[in-house]
Every structure is written in C-alpha cells, then in structure tokens.
C-alpha cells in the first residue's frame, strides 16, 4: 500500500509536534478543512495531526476548548465545501485525467465505499484516509438530500475531529512522558485508520472466491 508507506515516511521524516506548534491554530484548522473535502487535501495527515495537537494541548501549548472548536469547525466546513463542489461540478469530476493531486482510483474507492454504506459512509469515511476526502464530493455528485448530509457531516466531525483530539489530550494527561512514545503511537493510528480498507479488501476477495 504505497499511500500507507508515504504516510509512514512523513511521520519518520518530520517532527509533527514542532510542525504543529509552528503552524498554530490557523494551520491546524486549514489542514483539517482541506483534508475533509478539498480533493487536493487527501495526502494530509489528519488523524495524526489531531492526536498530536491534542497531546500538545495537554502540555499547555494549546487551549483544548479552542482547539476542539477549531478542528470540529474545520472538519464540518471542509465536508460542506466538498459537497457543494461535487454538486456543482458533478460528473465532470469522473472525466478528469490523472494528476499529482487527483487519480480516478481515489474516486472509485470512495464510490465503492459510498455504495456499500450509504448515508453512514459520511460518518464512517472520516476514519479512512483518502476516502474521507472524496466521500463528501460524491455525496454532492449524487445530490444527497442536503439536510441529511449536514446531519451526518456534523455527527462524523464530532466523533472524528473532536474524539481523536480529546484522545490525545487525555492520554497526554494520564501517561507520563508520552511524547517519548509519540512515533509508535502515530504509526499505530495510521495502521488502524487503514484497517477498514484492509478488511473490506479481504472480505471482497473471500466473496469472489466463494462465488467461483
């Protein structure tokens, strides 16, 4: 899985805690906003950024209330823009040529996930890198009822952005010197975020073998 490898390389080559302190509240907000619904934001490390920001908040670098508010608004706002983009551009998205920021495979993966899980995909996709970027766009392309989309969008943002940030915050308060274990924890988060995709792939393979 080259995308997983790229994320691991990102974690190993960049001190994420220093990066987050440098970009501050605005940078965190913009990254979460972009990864949540702008098709060029799929490569951004949302899960690990949220956890590390929460951890830094537990050490006094950020105010946890302000941080949670910003990341939640960023997650909701990003998905809203993604939905409106998909609704406006529509099928033109599917005819784009592959580029550095866009590959048809990403749309295909998100489309399959959306077809399997329906409305729940808006919430579940939050925990799957790449897929979470394109799901709101597909919801817009499919003209999902706007009020329904907004409801699932808010629920997903609260569970994902708020939940992972608070997880980092509370673990940072409970575990002494947790920053010494930051890289293994972040690598675990990356791995866990891809488990649904891995299980889905294995499940599909098993189903195909049983049909043969």
PDB file of C-alpha atoms in Angstrom, residues 64-161:
ATOM      1  CA  UNK A  64      -8.098  22.459  24.414  1.00  0.00           C
ATOM      2  CA  UNK A  65     -11.510  24.165  24.128  1.00  0.00           C
ATOM      3  CA  UNK A  66     -10.330  26.477  21.330  1.00  0.00           C
ATOM      4  CA  UNK A  67      -8.537  23.602  19.617  1.00  0.00           C
ATOM      5  CA  UNK A  68     -11.540  21.265  19.676  1.00  0.00           C
ATOM      6  CA  UNK A  69     -13.799  24.028  18.402  1.00  0.00           C
ATOM      7  CA  UNK A  70     -11.466  24.846  15.505  1.00  0.00           C
ATOM      8  CA  UNK A  71     -10.823  21.263  14.344  1.00  0.00           C
ATOM      9  CA  UNK A  72     -14.533  20.430  14.537  1.00  0.00           C
ATOM     10  CA  UNK A  73     -15.483  23.507  12.536  1.00  0.00           C
ATOM     11  CA  UNK A  74     -12.707  22.725  10.056  1.00  0.00           C
ATOM     12  CA  UNK A  75     -13.964  19.165   9.595  1.00  0.00           C
ATOM     13  CA  UNK A  76     -17.577  20.286   9.143  1.00  0.00           C
ATOM     14  CA  UNK A  77     -16.669  23.170   6.846  1.00  0.00           C
ATOM     15  CA  UNK A  78     -14.361  21.064   4.676  1.00  0.00           C
ATOM     16  CA  UNK A  79     -17.073  18.479   4.074  1.00  0.00           C
ATOM     17  CA  UNK A  80     -19.587  21.222   3.265  1.00  0.00           C
ATOM     18  CA  UNK A  81     -17.297  22.665   0.599  1.00  0.00           C
ATOM     19  CA  UNK A  82     -16.656  19.161  -0.759  1.00  0.00           C
ATOM     20  CA  UNK A  83     -20.402  18.531  -1.036  1.00  0.00           C
ATOM     21  CA  UNK A  84     -21.065  21.848  -2.792  1.00  0.00           C
ATOM     22  CA  UNK A  85     -18.101  21.255  -5.111  1.00  0.00           C
ATOM     23  CA  UNK A  86     -19.431  17.816  -6.053  1.00  0.00           C
ATOM     24  CA  UNK A  87     -22.945  19.138  -6.569  1.00  0.00           C
ATOM     25  CA  UNK A  88     -21.747  21.981  -8.803  1.00  0.00           C
ATOM     26  CA  UNK A  89     -19.119  20.141 -10.844  1.00  0.00           C
ATOM     27  CA  UNK A  90     -20.962  16.831 -10.901  1.00  0.00           C
ATOM     28  CA  UNK A  91     -19.903  14.123 -13.362  1.00  0.00           C
ATOM     29  CA  UNK A  92     -17.046  16.282 -14.695  1.00  0.00           C
ATOM     30  CA  UNK A  93     -15.008  15.023 -11.745  1.00  0.00           C
ATOM     31  CA  UNK A  94     -15.080  11.486 -13.145  1.00  0.00           C
ATOM     32  CA  UNK A  95     -13.654  12.550 -16.508  1.00  0.00           C
ATOM     33  CA  UNK A  96     -10.606  14.341 -15.140  1.00  0.00           C
ATOM     34  CA  UNK A  97      -7.237  12.984 -16.185  1.00  0.00           C
ATOM     35  CA  UNK A  98      -4.951  11.590 -13.511  1.00  0.00           C
ATOM     36  CA  UNK A  99      -2.586  14.145 -11.998  1.00  0.00           C
ATOM     37  CA  UNK A 100      -0.420  14.582  -8.910  1.00  0.00           C
ATOM     38  CA  UNK A 101      -3.420  15.731  -6.876  1.00  0.00           C
ATOM     39  CA  UNK A 102      -6.076  13.539  -8.458  1.00  0.00           C
ATOM     40  CA  UNK A 103      -6.366   9.914  -9.504  1.00  0.00           C
ATOM     41  CA  UNK A 104      -9.522   8.201 -10.705  1.00  0.00           C
ATOM     42  CA  UNK A 105      -8.756   5.301  -8.362  1.00  0.00           C
ATOM     43  CA  UNK A 106      -9.470   7.568  -5.371  1.00  0.00           C
ATOM     44  CA  UNK A 107     -12.932   8.352  -6.704  1.00  0.00           C
ATOM     45  CA  UNK A 108     -13.542   4.666  -7.476  1.00  0.00           C
ATOM     46  CA  UNK A 109     -12.541   3.612  -3.944  1.00  0.00           C
ATOM     47  CA  UNK A 110     -14.761   6.276  -2.396  1.00  0.00           C
ATOM     48  CA  UNK A 111     -17.637   5.387  -4.723  1.00  0.00           C
ATOM     49  CA  UNK A 112     -17.471   1.708  -3.736  1.00  0.00           C
ATOM     50  CA  UNK A 113     -17.384   2.641  -0.055  1.00  0.00           C
ATOM     51  CA  UNK A 114     -20.323   5.007  -0.513  1.00  0.00           C
ATOM     52  CA  UNK A 115     -22.311   2.338  -2.370  1.00  0.00           C
ATOM     53  CA  UNK A 116     -21.719  -0.193   0.433  1.00  0.00           C
ATOM     54  CA  UNK A 117     -22.518   2.020   3.388  1.00  0.00           C
ATOM     55  CA  UNK A 118     -24.927   4.651   2.044  1.00  0.00           C
ATOM     56  CA  UNK A 119     -25.573   7.594   4.357  1.00  0.00           C
ATOM     57  CA  UNK A 120     -23.416   6.044   7.094  1.00  0.00           C
ATOM     58  CA  UNK A 121     -20.430   6.455   4.775  1.00  0.00           C
ATOM     59  CA  UNK A 122     -20.370  10.172   5.626  1.00  0.00           C
ATOM     60  CA  UNK A 123     -19.555   9.212   9.233  1.00  0.00           C
ATOM     61  CA  UNK A 124     -17.503   6.048   8.671  1.00  0.00           C
ATOM     62  CA  UNK A 125     -15.314   7.596   5.976  1.00  0.00           C
ATOM     63  CA  UNK A 126     -13.958  10.097   8.494  1.00  0.00           C
ATOM     64  CA  UNK A 127     -11.694   7.333   9.784  1.00  0.00           C
ATOM     65  CA  UNK A 128     -10.344   6.246   6.394  1.00  0.00           C
ATOM     66  CA  UNK A 129      -7.641   8.416   4.784  1.00  0.00           C
ATOM     67  CA  UNK A 130      -8.243   9.436   1.147  1.00  0.00           C
ATOM     68  CA  UNK A 131     -11.809   8.084   1.253  1.00  0.00           C
ATOM     69  CA  UNK A 132     -12.832  10.790   3.757  1.00  0.00           C
ATOM     70  CA  UNK A 133     -11.690  13.475   1.307  1.00  0.00           C
ATOM     71  CA  UNK A 134     -13.793  12.220  -1.591  1.00  0.00           C
ATOM     72  CA  UNK A 135     -16.952  10.967   0.147  1.00  0.00           C
ATOM     73  CA  UNK A 136     -18.490  14.454   0.608  1.00  0.00           C
ATOM     74  CA  UNK A 137     -17.719  15.226  -3.032  1.00  0.00           C
ATOM     75  CA  UNK A 138     -19.537  12.043  -4.073  1.00  0.00           C
ATOM     76  CA  UNK A 139     -22.463  12.947  -1.812  1.00  0.00           C
ATOM     77  CA  UNK A 140     -22.711  16.207  -3.733  1.00  0.00           C
ATOM     78  CA  UNK A 141     -22.400  14.462  -7.098  1.00  0.00           C
ATOM     79  CA  UNK A 142     -25.207  12.094  -6.051  1.00  0.00           C
ATOM     80  CA  UNK A 143     -27.279  15.058  -4.828  1.00  0.00           C
ATOM     81  CA  UNK A 144     -27.829  13.590  -1.370  1.00  0.00           C
ATOM     82  CA  UNK A 145     -30.546  15.495   0.475  1.00  0.00           C
ATOM     83  CA  UNK A 146     -28.714  18.486   1.927  1.00  0.00           C
ATOM     84  CA  UNK A 147     -30.237  18.366   5.415  1.00  0.00           C
ATOM     85  CA  UNK A 148     -29.384  14.657   5.649  1.00  0.00           C
ATOM     86  CA  UNK A 149     -25.814  15.316   4.567  1.00  0.00           C
ATOM     87  CA  UNK A 150     -25.413  18.143   7.095  1.00  0.00           C
ATOM     88  CA  UNK A 151     -26.661  15.912   9.928  1.00  0.00           C
ATOM     89  CA  UNK A 152     -24.277  13.053   9.156  1.00  0.00           C
ATOM     90  CA  UNK A 153     -21.475  15.521   8.490  1.00  0.00           C
ATOM     91  CA  UNK A 154     -21.794  17.071  11.959  1.00  0.00           C
ATOM     92  CA  UNK A 155     -22.003  13.668  13.649  1.00  0.00           C
ATOM     93  CA  UNK A 156     -18.914  12.437  11.803  1.00  0.00           C
ATOM     94  CA  UNK A 157     -16.947  15.591  12.587  1.00  0.00           C
ATOM     95  CA  UNK A 158     -17.786  15.370  16.291  1.00  0.00           C
ATOM     96  CA  UNK A 159     -16.767  11.711  16.519  1.00  0.00           C
ATOM     97  CA  UNK A 160     -13.604  12.052  14.421  1.00  0.00           C
ATOM     98  CA  UNK A 161     -12.138  15.523  14.942  1.00  0.00           C
TER      99      UNK A 161
END
